[in-house]
XYZ file of C-alpha atoms in Angstrom:
596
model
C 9.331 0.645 -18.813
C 5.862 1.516 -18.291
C 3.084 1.985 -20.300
C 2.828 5.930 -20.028
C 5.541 8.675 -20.355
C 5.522 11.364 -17.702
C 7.023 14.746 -17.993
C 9.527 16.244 -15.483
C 9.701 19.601 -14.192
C 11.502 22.021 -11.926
C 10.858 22.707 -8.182
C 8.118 24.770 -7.694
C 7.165 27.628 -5.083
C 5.761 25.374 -3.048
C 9.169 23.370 -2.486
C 11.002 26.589 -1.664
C 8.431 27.346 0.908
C 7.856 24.098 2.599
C 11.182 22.120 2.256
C 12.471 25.398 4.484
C 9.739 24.352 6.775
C 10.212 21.439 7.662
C 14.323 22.067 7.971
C 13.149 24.714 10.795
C 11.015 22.067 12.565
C 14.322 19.552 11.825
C 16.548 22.281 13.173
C 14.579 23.439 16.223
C 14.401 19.370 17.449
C 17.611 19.424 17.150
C 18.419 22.474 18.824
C 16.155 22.058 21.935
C 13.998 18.759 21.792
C 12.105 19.273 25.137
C 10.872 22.669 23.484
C 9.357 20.518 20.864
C 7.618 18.229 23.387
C 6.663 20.396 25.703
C 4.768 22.810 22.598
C 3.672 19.183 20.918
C 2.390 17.698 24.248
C -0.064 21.002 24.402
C -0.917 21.436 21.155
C -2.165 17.259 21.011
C -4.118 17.952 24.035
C -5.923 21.039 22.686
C -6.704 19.326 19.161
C -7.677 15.867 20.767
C -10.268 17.797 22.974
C -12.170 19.912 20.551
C -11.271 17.843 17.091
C -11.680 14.466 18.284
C -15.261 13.961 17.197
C -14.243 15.344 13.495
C -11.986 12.745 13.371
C -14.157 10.261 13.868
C -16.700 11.533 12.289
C -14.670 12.285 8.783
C -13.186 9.035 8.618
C -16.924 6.930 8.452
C -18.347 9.234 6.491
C -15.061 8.415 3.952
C -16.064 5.162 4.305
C -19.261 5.542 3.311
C -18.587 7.770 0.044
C -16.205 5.599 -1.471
C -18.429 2.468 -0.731
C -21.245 5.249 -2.664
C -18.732 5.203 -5.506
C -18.617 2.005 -6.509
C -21.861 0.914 -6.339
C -23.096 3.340 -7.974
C -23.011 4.657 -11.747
C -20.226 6.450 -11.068
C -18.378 2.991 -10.554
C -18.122 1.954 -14.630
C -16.058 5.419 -14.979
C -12.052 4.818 -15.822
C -9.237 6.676 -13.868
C -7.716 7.930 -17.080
C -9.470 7.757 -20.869
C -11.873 5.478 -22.281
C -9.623 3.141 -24.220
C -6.811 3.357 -21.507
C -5.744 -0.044 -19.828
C -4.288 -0.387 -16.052
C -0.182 -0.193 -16.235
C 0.921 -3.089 -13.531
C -1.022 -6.735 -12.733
C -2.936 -7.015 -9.872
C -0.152 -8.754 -7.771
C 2.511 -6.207 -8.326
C -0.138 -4.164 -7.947
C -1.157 -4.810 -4.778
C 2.552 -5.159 -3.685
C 2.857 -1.533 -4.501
C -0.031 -0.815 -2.207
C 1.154 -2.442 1.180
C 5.420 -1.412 0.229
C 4.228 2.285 -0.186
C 4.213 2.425 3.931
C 1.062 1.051 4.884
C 2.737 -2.895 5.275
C 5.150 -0.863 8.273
C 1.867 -0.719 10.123
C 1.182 -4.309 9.937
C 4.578 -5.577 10.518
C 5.094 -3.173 13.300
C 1.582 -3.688 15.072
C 0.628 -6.909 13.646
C 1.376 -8.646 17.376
C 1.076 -5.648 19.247
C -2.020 -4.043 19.037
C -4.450 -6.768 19.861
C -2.404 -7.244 22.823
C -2.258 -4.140 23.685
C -5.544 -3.817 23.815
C -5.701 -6.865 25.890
C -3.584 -5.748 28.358
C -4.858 -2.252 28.306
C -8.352 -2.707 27.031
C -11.380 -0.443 25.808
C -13.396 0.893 28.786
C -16.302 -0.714 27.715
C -14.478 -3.605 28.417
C -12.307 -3.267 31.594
C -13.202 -5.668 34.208
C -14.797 -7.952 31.313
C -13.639 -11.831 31.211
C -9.963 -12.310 29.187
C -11.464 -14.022 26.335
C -14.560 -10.974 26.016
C -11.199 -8.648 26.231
C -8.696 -10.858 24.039
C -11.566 -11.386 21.067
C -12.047 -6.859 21.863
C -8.399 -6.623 21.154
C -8.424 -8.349 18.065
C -11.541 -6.774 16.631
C -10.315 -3.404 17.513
C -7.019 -4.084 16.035
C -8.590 -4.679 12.777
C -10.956 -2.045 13.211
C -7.948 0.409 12.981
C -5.890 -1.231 10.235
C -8.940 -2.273 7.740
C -11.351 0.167 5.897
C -10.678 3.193 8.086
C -7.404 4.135 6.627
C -7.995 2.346 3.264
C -10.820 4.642 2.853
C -9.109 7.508 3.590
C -6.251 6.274 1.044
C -8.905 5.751 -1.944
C -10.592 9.118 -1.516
C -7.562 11.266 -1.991
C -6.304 8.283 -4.535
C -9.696 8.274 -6.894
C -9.409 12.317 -6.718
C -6.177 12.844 -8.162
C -6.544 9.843 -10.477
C -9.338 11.609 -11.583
C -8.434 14.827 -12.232
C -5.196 13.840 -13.428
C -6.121 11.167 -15.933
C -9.095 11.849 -17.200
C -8.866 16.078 -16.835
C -5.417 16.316 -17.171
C -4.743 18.474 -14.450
C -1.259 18.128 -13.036
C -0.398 15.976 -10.156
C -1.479 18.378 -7.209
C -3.789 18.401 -3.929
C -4.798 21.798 -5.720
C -5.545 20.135 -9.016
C -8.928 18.377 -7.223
C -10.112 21.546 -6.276
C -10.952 23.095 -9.801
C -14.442 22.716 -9.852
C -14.655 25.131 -6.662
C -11.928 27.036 -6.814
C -11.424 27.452 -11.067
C -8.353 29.363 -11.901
C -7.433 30.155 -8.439
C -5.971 26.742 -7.677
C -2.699 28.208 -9.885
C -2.696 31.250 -7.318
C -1.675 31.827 -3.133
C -4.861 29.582 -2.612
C -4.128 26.720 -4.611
C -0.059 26.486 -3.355
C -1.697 27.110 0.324
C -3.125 23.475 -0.073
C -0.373 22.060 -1.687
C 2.165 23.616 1.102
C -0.224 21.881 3.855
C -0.158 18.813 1.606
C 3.541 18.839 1.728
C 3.428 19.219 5.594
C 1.173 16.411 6.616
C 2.682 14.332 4.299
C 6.328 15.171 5.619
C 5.039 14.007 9.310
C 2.925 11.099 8.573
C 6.263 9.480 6.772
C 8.479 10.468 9.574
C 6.181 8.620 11.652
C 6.547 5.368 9.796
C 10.287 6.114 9.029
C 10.511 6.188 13.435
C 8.200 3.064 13.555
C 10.855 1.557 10.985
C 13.601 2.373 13.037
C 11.896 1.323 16.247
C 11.204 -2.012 15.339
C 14.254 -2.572 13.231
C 16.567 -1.430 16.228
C 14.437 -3.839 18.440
C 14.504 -7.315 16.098
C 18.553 -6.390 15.419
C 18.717 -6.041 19.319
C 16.755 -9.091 20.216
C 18.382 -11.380 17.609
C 22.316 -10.715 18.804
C 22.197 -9.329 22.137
C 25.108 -7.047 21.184
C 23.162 -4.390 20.250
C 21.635 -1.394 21.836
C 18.408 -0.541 21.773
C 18.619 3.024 21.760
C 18.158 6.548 20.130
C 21.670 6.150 19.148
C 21.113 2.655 17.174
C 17.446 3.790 15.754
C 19.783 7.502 14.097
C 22.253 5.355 12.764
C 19.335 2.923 10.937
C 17.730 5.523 9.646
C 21.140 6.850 8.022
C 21.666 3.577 6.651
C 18.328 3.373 4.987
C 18.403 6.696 3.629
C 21.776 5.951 1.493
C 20.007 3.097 0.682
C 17.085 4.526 -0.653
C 18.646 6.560 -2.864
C 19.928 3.839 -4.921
C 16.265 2.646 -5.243
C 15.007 6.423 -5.885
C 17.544 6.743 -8.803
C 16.130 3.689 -10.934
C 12.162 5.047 -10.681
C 8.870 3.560 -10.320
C 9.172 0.752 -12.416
C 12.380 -0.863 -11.587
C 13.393 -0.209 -7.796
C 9.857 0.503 -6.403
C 7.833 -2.370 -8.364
C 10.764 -4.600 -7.703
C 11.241 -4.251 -4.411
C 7.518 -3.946 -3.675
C 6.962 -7.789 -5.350
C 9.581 -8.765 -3.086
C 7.675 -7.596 0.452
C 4.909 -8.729 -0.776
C 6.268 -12.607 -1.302
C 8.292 -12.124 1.768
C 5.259 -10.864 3.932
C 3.125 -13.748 2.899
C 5.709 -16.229 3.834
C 5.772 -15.117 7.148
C 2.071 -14.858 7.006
C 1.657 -18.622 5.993
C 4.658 -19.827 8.460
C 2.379 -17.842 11.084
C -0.972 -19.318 10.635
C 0.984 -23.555 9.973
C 3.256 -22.871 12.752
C 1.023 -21.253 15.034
C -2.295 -22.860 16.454
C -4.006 -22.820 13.011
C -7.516 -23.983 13.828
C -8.019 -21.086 16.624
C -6.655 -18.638 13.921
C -9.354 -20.087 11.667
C -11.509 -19.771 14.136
C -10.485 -16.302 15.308
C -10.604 -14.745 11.717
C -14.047 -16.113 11.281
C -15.293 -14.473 14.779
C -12.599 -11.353 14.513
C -14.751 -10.361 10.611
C -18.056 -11.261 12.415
C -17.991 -8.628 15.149
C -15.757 -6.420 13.440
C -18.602 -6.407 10.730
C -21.235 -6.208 13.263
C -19.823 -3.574 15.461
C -18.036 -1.696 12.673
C -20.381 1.315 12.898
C -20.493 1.514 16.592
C -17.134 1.511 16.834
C -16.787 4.386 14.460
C -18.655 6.615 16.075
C -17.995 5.909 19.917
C -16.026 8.892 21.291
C -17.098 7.851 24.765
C -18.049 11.096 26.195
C -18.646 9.786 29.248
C -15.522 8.328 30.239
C -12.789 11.406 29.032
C -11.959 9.748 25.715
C -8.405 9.439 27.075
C -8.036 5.384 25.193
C -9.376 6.991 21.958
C -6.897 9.400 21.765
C -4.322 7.369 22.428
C -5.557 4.802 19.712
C -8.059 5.251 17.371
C -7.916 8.669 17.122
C -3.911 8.459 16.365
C -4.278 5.993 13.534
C -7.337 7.860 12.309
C -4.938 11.388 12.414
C -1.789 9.098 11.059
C -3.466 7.941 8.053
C -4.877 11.062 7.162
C -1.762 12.597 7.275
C -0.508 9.983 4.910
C -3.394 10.694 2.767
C -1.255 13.367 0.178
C 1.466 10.143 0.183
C -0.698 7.442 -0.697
C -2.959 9.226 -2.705
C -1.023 10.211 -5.338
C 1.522 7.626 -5.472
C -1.564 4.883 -5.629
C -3.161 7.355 -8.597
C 0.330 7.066 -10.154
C 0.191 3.015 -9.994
C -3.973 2.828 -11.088
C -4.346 4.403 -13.772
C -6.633 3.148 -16.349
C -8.682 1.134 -14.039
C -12.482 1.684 -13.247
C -13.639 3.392 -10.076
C -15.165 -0.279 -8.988
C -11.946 -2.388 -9.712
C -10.255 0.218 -7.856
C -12.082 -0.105 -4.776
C -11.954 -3.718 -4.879
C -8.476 -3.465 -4.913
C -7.634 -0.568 -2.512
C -10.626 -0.782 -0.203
C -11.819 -4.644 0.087
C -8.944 -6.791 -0.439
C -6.686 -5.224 1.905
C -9.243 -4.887 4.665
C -9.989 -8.529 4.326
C -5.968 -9.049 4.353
C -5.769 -7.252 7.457
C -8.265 -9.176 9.131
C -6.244 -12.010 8.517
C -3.514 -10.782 9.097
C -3.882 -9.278 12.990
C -5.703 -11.887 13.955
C -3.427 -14.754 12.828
C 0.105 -12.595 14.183
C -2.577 -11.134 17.165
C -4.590 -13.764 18.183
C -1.164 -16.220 18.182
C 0.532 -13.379 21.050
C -2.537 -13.664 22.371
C -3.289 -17.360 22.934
C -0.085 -17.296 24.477
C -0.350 -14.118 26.780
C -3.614 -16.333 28.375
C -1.602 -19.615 28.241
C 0.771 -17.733 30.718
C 3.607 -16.148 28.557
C 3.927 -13.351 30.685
C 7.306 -12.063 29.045
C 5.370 -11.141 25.926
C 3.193 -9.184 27.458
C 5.585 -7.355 29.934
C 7.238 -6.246 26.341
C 4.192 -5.510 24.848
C 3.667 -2.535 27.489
C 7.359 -1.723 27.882
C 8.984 -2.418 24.713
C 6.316 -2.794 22.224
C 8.880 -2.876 18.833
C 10.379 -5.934 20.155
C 6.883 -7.892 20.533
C 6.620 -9.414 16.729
C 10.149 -11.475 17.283
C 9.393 -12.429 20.839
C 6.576 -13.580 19.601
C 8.242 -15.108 16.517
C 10.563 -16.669 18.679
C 8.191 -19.279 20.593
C 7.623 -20.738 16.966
C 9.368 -23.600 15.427
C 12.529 -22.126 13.003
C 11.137 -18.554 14.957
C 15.083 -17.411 14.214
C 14.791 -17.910 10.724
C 11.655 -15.757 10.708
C 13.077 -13.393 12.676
C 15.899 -12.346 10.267
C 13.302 -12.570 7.626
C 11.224 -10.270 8.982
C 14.075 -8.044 9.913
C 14.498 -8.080 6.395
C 11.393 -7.473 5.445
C 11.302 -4.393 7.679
C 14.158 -2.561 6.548
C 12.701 -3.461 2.293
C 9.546 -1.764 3.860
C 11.872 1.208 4.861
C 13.486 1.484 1.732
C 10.366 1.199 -0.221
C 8.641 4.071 2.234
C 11.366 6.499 1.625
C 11.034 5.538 -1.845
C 7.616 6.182 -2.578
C 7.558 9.126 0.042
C 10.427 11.254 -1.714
C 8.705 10.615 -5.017
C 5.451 11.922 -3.798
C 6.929 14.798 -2.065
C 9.031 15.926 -5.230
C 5.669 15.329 -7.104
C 3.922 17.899 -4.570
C 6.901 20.385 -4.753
C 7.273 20.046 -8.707
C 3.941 21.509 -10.426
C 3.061 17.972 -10.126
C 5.385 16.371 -12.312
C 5.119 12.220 -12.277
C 8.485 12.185 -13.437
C 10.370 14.811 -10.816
C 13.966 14.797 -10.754
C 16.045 12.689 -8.261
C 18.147 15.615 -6.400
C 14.401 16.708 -5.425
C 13.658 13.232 -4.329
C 16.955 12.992 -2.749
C 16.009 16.303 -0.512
C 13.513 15.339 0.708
C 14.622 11.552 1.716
C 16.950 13.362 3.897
C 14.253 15.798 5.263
C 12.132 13.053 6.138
C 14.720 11.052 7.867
C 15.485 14.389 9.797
C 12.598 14.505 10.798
C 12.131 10.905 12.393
C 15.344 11.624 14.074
C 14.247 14.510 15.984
C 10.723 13.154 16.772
C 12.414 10.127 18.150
C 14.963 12.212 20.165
C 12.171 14.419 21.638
C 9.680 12.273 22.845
C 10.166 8.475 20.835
C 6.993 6.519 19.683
C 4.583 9.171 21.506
C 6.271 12.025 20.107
C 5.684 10.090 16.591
C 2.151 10.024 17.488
C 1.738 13.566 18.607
C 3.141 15.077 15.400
C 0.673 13.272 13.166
C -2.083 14.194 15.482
C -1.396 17.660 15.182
C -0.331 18.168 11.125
C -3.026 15.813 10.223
C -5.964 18.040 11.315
C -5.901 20.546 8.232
C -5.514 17.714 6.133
C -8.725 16.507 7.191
C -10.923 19.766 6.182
C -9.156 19.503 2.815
C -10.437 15.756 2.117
C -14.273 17.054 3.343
C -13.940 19.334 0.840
C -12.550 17.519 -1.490
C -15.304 15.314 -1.319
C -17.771 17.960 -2.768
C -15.572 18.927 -5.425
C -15.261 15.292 -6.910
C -19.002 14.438 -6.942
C -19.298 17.812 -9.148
C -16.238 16.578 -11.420
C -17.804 13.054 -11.640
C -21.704 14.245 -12.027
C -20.690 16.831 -14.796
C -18.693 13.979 -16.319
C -21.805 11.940 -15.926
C -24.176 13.918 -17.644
C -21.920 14.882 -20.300
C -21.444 11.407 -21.219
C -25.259 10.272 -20.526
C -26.179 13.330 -23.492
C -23.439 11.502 -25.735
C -24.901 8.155 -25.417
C -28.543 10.125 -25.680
C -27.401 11.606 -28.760
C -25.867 8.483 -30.631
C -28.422 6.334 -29.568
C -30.961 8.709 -30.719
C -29.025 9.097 -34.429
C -29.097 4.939 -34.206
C -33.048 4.541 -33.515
C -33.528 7.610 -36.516
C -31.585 5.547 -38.674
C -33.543 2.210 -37.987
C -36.659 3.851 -38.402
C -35.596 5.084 -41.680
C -34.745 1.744 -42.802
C -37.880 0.328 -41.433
C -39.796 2.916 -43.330
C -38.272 2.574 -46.266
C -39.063 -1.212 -46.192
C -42.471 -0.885 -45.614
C -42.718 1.668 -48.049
C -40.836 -0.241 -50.987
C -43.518 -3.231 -50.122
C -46.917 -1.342 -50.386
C -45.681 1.056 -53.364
C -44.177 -1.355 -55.750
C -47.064 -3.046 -56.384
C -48.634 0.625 -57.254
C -46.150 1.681 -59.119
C -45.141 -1.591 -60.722
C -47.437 -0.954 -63.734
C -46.545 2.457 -63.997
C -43.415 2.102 -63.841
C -43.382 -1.057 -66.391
C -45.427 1.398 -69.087
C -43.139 4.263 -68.589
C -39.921 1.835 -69.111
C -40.915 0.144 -72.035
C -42.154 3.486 -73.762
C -38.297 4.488 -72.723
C -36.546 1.144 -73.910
C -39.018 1.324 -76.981
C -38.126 4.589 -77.868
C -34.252 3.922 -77.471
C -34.780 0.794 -79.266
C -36.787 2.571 -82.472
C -34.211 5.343 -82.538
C -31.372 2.463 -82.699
C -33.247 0.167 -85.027
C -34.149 3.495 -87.435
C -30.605 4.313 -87.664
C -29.369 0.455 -88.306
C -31.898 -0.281 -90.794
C -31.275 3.157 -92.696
C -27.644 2.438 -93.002
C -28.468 -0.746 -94.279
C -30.827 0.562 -97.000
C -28.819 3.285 -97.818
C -26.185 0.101 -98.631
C -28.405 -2.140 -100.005
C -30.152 0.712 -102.376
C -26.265 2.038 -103.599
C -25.308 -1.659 -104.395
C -28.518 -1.819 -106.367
C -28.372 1.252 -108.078
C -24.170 0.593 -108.605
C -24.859 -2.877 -110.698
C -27.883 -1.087 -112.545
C -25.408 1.679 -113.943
C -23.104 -1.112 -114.702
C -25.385 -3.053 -117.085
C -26.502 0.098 -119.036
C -22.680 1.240 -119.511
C -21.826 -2.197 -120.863
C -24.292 -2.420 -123.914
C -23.541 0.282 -125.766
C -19.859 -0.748 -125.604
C -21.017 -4.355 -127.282
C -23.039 -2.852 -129.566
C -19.923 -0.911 -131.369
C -17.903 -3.433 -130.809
C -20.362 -5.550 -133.116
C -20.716 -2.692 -135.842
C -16.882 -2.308 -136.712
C -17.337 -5.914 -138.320
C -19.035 -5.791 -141.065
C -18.091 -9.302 -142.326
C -20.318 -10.074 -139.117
C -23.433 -11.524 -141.169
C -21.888 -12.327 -144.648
């Protein structure tokens, strides 16, 4: 059990408008999926011409915010109240991160990407020598996989953590637009942005659920050479991980996501370590150390290079795909990584969602990456071919020229399909979140729904166009997305700097009743030393004339009694001695033989 208690709620509007949605979308792929290529193949081409540069643009400029954030005041602020604690550790924590989705990227592009980018390279960088092009590949790779997307990730994160935990605002898109928007964020407005929310977020998973199912399809095809390799295969994977996600999805965060997520997280870093002993370790020593040095020193130039010049066809292909892709997961991750943070500070938080796994994909590409690599230029030709042709088969070929590569293989197979589960997991949850007035505890036929939407909708994007078709999609639904994270932008700094001064007047205040207080005491010292000698006299005279006169009044009334006493015994024994003569005298004159 965790630490907090969440309340669950029914489906809102916004499910019964965008669950319909995306069934149409399902439905029409179905129906007629060159239709759906044909309309997505224009509409990537008109956003990549005239929204390229915003996407670009966006994504540094969420780099640079959230880098803002910690630094500065702002970073000592808690994503829920002041005494609150953070739920999970730091390695389950970070397990959640990478099994929410994101790891599918690495495992699925961990070998590719750098040589893709080999093979078809930058055009600041055709005709260059292999190793200028090879050490490109790599640094590009990372470029794409480190703070880029993990920027994009903590912006919508910290929001809804923030307005969440510490405003207690429900778990909404909507919710971090309050400060602008006020009551309208309950109206048509407010369920607008949540319904686009719901969208992105809807393709962005189905493009990892078809990645999934790609590579999966591939390594099971590779390994027994039985199996196809085909639309057919990939539809009946994804069937088989949706059943099997429902299991998870019925046991909640804390048991079948955290589990499982612990799990991918030991089983990625096996195959991490096997990679960097097995492989040639001291060039991917050497390659990490160069791969962070020019990806640091080219990091800006690279984020702003939309190569005008040359028809920014590459960027589109690449950057500008993972840029659109993780923005679409934005809603996803967000609020399922506010759900897992709360009660940490803005600065731990960006350590942990920003830094660490940038650094970990920097390792990560270049030690899977760099080993394709060194042997694409040692003359492995057949990796490459499959690179180009067959690019979810790459990681096992790859796997395969290793010592024990079988045994890695099925591991990684494994590790894959966890990462499946664990997506449709954490994506149903967030989607039933979205469609349930934000409820962190949403119930599991609404979670169930929309696991099967999802998985429709990988199976039509893979039927009507396959990896590119993935790519187009999140191109095209990620694009509102975008405007709502520039805007949301705006409306945390006036959250936070409200927050801020609110809190700075607190501290002003106490403070201020602490120094009165001191100086009262230091007064009153100083006062108590240079009076009493004044008033030591005084006050001596005054006390005695008091004590005296307490003391007189007491004594009078003592010595009185005792007078009174003494002067009645007196008086008592005088009357005695004059009653008892007369009595002798008669006594002594009724004898008159007395003197004869």
């Amino acid at each position: 059990m965790g630490k907090f208690q969440y309340e669950t709620k029914k489906p809102s509007i916004v499910f019964y408008i965008s669950a319909p949605l995306v069934a149409l979308f399902v439905l029409w792929g179905a129906i007629s999926p060159r239709s759906l290529e044909a309309f997505s193949a224009t509409a990537l081409a008109s956003t990549l011409n005239n929204f390229g540069w915003f996407y670009m643009l966006s994504t540094a400029f969420f780099i640079a915010f959230v880098l803002f954030l910690a630094i500065s005041p702002f970073g000592r602020m808690r994503l829920g109240k002041p005494h609150e604690r953070p739920e999970y550790k730091f390695y389950t924590w970070l397990g959640m991160l990478f099994s929410a989705g994101i790891g599918v990227g690495f495992v699925f592009w961990g070998v590719a990407e750098p040589a893709l980018y080999f093979l078809d390279p930058h055009p600041d960088y055709l005709g260059q020598p292999d190793e200028v092009k090879a050490a490109a590949g790599l640094r590009y790779a990372v470029f794409h996989w480190a703070l880029h997307p993990w920027a994009i990730f903590s912006l919508v994160a910290l929001t809804l953590a923030y307005v969440q935990f510490r405003k207690d605002q429900p778990a909404l898109i909507s919710s971090a637009f309050q400060p602008l928007l006020g009551d309208k964020i309950k109206g048509p407005f407010g369920k607008g942005i949540d319904i686009l929310a719901v969208l992105a977020t809807s393709t962005g998973v189905a493009t990892t659920f078809g990645l999934s199912a790609l590579q999966i399809t591939g390594g099971l095809s590779h390994l027994t050479g039985t199996i196809p390799n085909n639309a057919t295969t990939q539809l009946v994977v994804i069937a088989v991980v949706t059943v099997l996600f429902i299991f998870s999805a019925a046991t909640g965060v804390n048991k079948g996501i955290r589990i499982l997520s612990t799990i991918n997280l030991t089983i990625a870093s096996i195959l991490l370590i096997f990679m960097i002993i097995m492989g040639p370790t001291l060039f991917i020593a050497e390659s990490i150390v160069t791969t962070i040095g020019g990806y640091i020193a080219n990091v800006t130039q690279m984020s702003l290079d939309l190569n005008p010049f040359g028809g920014g066809e590459w960027l589109g292909i690449y950057t500008i795909f993972f840029w659109a892709w993780h923005i679409s997961w934005a809603p996803f991750m967000g609020i399922f990584i506010a759900r897992i943070s709360r009660g940490r500070t803005i600065r731990e938080f960006v350590a942990g969602v920003l830094i660490v796994p940038s650094l970990l994909a920097a390792i990560w590409f270049t030690a899977f990456g760099g080993t394709a690599l060194r042997m694409i230029m040692d003359g492995n030709e057949r990796i490459g071919n499959l690179v180009m042709e067959n690019v979810e088969v790459a990681l096992f070929v790859t796997l395969g020229e290793l010592p024990l590569g079988i045994i890695m293989s099925i591991l990684a197979v494994g590790l894959i399909i966890i990462f499946f589960i664990t997506s449709a997991d954490s994506a149903s949850y967030v989607l039933a979140a979205l469609t349930s007035d934000g409820s962190l505890d949403p119930q599991l036929k609404v979670k169930v729904i929309w696991g099967f939407l999802i998985a429709g909708t990988a199976s039509v994007l893979l039927l009507s166009g396959g990896l590119t078709g993935l790519q187009t999609a999140s191109i095209i639904a990620a694009l509102p997305f975008a405007i709502i994270m520039v805007v949301m932008i705006f409306s945390l700094l006036m959250m936070m700097s409200r927050d801020v001064q609110v809190e700075q007047k607190r501290k002003k205040h106490q403070r201020t009743k602490e120094i009165k207080k001191e100086v009262q005491i230091d007064v009153y010292d100083k006062m108590k030393e240079n009076v009493y000698d004044e008033m030591k006299e005084e006050v001596y005279e005054q006390v005695k004339e008091e004590v005296y006169d307490d003391l007189k009044e007491e004594v009078y009334e003592e010595f009185k009694e005792k007078i009174y006493d003494d002067l009645r015994d007196d008086l008592e024994e005088q009357l005695d001695g004059e009653l008892d003569t007369p009595t002798n005298k008669t006594k002594d004159n009724s004898n008159p033989n007395k003197n004869d």
